[in-house]
Structure formats: C-alpha cells, structure tokens
Coordinates of C-alpha atoms in Angstrom, one line a residue:
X29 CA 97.7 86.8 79.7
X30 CA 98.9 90.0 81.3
X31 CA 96.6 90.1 83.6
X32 CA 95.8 86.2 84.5
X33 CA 96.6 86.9 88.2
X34 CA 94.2 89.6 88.8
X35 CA 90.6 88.3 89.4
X36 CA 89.2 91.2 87.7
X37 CA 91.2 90.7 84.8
X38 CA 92.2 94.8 84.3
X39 CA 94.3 97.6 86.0
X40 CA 92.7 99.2 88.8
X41 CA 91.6 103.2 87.9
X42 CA 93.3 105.7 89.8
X43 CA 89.9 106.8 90.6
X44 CA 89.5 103.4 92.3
X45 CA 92.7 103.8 94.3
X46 CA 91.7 107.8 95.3
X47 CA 87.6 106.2 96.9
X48 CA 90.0 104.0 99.0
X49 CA 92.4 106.4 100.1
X50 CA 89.6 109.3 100.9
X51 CA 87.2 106.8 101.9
X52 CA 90.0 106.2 104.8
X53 CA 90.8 109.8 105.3
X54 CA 86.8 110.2 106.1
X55 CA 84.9 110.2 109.1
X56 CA 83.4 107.1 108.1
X57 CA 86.3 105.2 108.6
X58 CA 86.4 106.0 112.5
X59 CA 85.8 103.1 114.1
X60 CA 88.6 101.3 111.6
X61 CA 92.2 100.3 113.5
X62 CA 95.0 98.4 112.6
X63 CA 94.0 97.2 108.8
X64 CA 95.5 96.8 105.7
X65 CA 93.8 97.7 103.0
X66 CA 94.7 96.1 99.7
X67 CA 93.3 97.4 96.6
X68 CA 94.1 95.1 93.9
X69 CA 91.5 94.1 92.4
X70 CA 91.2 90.6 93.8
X71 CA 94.6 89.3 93.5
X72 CA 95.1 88.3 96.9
X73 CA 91.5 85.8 96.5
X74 CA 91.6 82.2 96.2

C-alpha cells in the first residue's frame, strides 16, 4: 500500500500544512523555541 508508512493512512491537506505554519506565525506560539515541527501525519510514531 502507498501509504503503509503513514499512520493515518492518506496525504496530509494543504490546509493541514497552512494551521501549522500560521499556527506558528501566531502569537500563540510565543512561548515555543527551538522545535521542530513535523507534520506528517504520524509517520515518525512507533
């Protein structure tokens, strides 16, 4: 399967993608240093 790897088993929307970037070009993302923020859908669980 195409997409065996990714826990949620489909593409991520742009849309998805675009709440993380804004969500980190917010205020609310102030007290945030230093992270990565990977937005793939689960991939990276075990």
């Amino acid at each position: 399967m195409m997409f065996s790897g990714i826990y949620m088993n489909r593409l991520g929307d742009p849309d998805e993608v675009a709440s993380a970037i804004l969500f980190l070009a917010s205020e609310h993302s102030g007290f945030i240093a230093g992270v990565g923020l990977h937005v793939v859908g689960g991939m990276l669980a075990k």
